[in-house]
PDB file of C-alpha atoms in Angstrom:
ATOM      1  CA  UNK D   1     -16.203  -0.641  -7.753  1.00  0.00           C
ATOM      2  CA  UNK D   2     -13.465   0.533  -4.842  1.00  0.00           C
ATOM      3  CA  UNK D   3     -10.153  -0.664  -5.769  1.00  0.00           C
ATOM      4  CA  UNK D   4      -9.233  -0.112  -1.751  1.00  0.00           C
ATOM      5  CA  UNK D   5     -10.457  -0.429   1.627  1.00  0.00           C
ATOM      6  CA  UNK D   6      -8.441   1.295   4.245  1.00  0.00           C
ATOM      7  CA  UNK D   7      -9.203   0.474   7.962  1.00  0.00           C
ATOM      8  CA  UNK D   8      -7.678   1.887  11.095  1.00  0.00           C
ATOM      9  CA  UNK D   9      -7.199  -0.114  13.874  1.00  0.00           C
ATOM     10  CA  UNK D  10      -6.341   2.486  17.061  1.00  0.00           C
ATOM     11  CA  UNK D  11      -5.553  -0.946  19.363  1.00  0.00           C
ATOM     12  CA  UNK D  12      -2.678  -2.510  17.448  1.00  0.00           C
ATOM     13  CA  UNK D  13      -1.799   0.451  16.175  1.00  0.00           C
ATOM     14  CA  UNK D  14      -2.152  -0.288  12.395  1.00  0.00           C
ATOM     15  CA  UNK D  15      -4.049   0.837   8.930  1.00  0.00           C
ATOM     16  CA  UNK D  16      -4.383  -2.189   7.179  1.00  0.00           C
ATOM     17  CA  UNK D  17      -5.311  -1.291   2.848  1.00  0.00           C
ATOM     18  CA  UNK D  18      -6.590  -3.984   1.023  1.00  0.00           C
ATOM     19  CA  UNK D  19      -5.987  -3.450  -2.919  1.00  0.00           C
ATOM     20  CA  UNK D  20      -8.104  -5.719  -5.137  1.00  0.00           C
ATOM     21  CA  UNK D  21      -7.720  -5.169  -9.065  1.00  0.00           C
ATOM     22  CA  UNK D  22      -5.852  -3.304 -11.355  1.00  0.00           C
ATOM     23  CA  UNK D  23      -6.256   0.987 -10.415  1.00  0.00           C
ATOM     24  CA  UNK D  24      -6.506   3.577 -12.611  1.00  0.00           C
ATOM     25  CA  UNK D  25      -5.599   7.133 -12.111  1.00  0.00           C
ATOM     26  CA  UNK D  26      -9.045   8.358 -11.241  1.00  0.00           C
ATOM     27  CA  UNK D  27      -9.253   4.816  -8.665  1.00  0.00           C
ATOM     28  CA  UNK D  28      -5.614   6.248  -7.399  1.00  0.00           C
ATOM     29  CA  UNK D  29      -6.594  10.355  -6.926  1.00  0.00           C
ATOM     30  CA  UNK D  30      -9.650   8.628  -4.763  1.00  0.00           C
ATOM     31  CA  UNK D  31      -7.764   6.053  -3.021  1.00  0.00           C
ATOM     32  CA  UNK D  32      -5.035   9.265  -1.711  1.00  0.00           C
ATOM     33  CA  UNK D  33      -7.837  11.557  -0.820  1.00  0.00           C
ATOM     34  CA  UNK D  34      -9.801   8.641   1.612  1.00  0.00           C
ATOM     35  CA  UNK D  35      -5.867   7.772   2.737  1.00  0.00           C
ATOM     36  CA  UNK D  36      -5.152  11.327   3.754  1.00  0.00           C
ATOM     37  CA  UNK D  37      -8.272  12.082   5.893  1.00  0.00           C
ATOM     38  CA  UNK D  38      -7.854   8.759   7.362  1.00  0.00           C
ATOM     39  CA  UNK D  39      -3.658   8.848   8.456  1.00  0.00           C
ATOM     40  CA  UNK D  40      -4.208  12.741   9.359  1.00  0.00           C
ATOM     41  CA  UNK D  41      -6.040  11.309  12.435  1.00  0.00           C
ATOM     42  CA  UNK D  42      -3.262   9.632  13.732  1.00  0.00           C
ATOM     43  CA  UNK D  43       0.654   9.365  14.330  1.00  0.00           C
ATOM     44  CA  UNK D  44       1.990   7.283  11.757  1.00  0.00           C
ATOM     45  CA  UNK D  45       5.454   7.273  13.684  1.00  0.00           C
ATOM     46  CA  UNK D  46       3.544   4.641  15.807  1.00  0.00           C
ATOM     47  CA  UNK D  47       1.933   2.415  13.082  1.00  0.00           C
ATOM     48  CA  UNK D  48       2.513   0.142  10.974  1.00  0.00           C
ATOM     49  CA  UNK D  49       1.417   0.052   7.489  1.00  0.00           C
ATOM     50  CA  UNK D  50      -0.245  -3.109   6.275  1.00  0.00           C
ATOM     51  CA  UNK D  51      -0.570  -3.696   2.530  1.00  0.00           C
ATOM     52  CA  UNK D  52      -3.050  -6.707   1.379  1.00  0.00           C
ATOM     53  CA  UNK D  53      -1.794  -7.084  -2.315  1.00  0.00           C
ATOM     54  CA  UNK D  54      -3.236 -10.778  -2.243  1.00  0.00           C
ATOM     55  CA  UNK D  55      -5.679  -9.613  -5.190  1.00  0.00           C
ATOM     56  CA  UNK D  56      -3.485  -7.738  -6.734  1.00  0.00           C
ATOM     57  CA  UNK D  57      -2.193  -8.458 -10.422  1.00  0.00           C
ATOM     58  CA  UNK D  58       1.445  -8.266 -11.473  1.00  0.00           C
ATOM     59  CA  UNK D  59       2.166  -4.566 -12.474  1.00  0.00           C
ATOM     60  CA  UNK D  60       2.170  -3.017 -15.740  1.00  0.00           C
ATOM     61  CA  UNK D  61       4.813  -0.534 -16.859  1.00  0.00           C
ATOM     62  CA  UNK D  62       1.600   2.156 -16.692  1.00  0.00           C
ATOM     63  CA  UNK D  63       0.743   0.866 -13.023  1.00  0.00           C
ATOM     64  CA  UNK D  64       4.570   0.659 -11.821  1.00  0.00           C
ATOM     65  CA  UNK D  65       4.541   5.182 -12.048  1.00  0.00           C
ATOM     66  CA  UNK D  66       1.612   5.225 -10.312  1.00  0.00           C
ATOM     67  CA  UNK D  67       2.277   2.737  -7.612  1.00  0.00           C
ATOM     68  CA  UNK D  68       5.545   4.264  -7.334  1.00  0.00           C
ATOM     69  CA  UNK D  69       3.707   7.882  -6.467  1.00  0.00           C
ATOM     70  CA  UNK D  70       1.808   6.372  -3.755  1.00  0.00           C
ATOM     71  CA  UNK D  71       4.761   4.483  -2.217  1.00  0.00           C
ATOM     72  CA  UNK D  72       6.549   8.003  -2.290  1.00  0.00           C
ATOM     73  CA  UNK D  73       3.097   8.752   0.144  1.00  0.00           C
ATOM     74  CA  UNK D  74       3.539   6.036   2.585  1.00  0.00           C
ATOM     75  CA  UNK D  75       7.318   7.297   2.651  1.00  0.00           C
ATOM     76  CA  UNK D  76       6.289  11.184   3.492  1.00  0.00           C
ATOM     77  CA  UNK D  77       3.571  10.062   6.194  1.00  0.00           C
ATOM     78  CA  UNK D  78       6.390   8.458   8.141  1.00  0.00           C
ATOM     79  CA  UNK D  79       4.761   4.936   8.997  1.00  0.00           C
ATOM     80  CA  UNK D  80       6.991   2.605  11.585  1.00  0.00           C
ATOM     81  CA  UNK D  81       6.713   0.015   9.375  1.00  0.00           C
ATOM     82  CA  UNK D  82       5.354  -0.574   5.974  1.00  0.00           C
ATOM     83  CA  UNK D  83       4.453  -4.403   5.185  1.00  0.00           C
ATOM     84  CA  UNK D  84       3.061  -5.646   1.947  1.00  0.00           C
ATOM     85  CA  UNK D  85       1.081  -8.863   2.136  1.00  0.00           C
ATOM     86  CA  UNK D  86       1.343 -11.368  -1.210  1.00  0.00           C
ATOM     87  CA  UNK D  87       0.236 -14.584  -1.563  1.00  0.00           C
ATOM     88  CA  UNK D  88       2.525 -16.903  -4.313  1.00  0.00           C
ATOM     89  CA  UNK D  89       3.987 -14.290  -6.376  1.00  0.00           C
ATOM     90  CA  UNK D  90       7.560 -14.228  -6.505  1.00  0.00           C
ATOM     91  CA  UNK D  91       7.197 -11.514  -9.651  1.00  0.00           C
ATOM     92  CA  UNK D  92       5.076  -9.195  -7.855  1.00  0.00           C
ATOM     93  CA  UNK D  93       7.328 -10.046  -4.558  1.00  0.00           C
ATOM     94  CA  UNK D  94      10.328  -8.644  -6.792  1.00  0.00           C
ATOM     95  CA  UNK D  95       8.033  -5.952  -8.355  1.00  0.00           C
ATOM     96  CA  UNK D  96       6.929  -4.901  -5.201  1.00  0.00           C
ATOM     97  CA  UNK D  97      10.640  -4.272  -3.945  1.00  0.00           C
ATOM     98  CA  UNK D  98      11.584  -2.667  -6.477  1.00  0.00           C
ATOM     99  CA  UNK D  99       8.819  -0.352  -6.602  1.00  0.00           C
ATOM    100  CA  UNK D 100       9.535   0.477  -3.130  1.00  0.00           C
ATOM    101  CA  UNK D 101      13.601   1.162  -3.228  1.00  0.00           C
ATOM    102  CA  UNK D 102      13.032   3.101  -6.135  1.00  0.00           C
ATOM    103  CA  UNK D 103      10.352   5.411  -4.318  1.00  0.00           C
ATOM    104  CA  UNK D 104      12.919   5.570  -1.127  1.00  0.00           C
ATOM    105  CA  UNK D 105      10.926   3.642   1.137  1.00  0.00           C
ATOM    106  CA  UNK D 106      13.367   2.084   3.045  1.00  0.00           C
ATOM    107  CA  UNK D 107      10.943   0.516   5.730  1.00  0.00           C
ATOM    108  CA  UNK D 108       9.341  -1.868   3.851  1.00  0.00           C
ATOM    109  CA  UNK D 109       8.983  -5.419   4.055  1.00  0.00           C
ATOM    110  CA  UNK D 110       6.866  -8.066   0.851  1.00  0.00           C
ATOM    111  CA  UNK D 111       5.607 -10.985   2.915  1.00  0.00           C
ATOM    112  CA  UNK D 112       4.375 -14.000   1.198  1.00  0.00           C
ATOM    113  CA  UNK D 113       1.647 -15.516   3.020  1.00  0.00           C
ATOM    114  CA  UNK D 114       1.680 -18.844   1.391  1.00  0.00           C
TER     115      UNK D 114
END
């Protein structure tokens, strides 16, 4: 099963992911490859990066390396924004933030959609 969707949305100027589940490296490796042929279409100076983490777990210590590799992505491609999506979690709010200052990426926002 596909951990994550990625859609591009050339009219408002966003790629919206939608993580559902718990990824493992080989779910990650496939998840960068689709993201890279995807982003390389457009200017990601004039997008904003939406993150749906509404079915996502709390991390684990193994996840929190991994996630913090692909937040180090989302730095490098040079999104406007980056906005993670949560729904009432204030530990994967703080996880989440974390995660992110630790991998640089100082454009970042965790809204809680409750």
């Amino acid at each position: 099963m596909k951990k994550a969707n990625i859609l591009l949305n050339t009219v408002k100027k966003t790629v919206s992911i939608q993580v559902k589940g718990r990824m493992t490296k080989e779910d990650s490796a496939l998840f960068i490859e689709e993201y890279n042929k995807k982003v390389n279409s457009v200017n990601p100076a004039e997008y904003t990066l939406e993150i749906d983490c509404v079915e996502m777990p709390v991390v684990t210590p193994e996840m929190a390396e991994e996630l913090t590799g692909v937040m180090g992505l989302y730095k490098s491609t040079g999104f406007n924004k980056v906005i993670f999506q949560i729904k009432d979690s204030s530990v994967l709010k703080m996880q989440l933030s974390r995660i992110a200052r630790n991998a640089g990426l100082t454009n970042a926002t965790v809204v809680d959609l409750a």
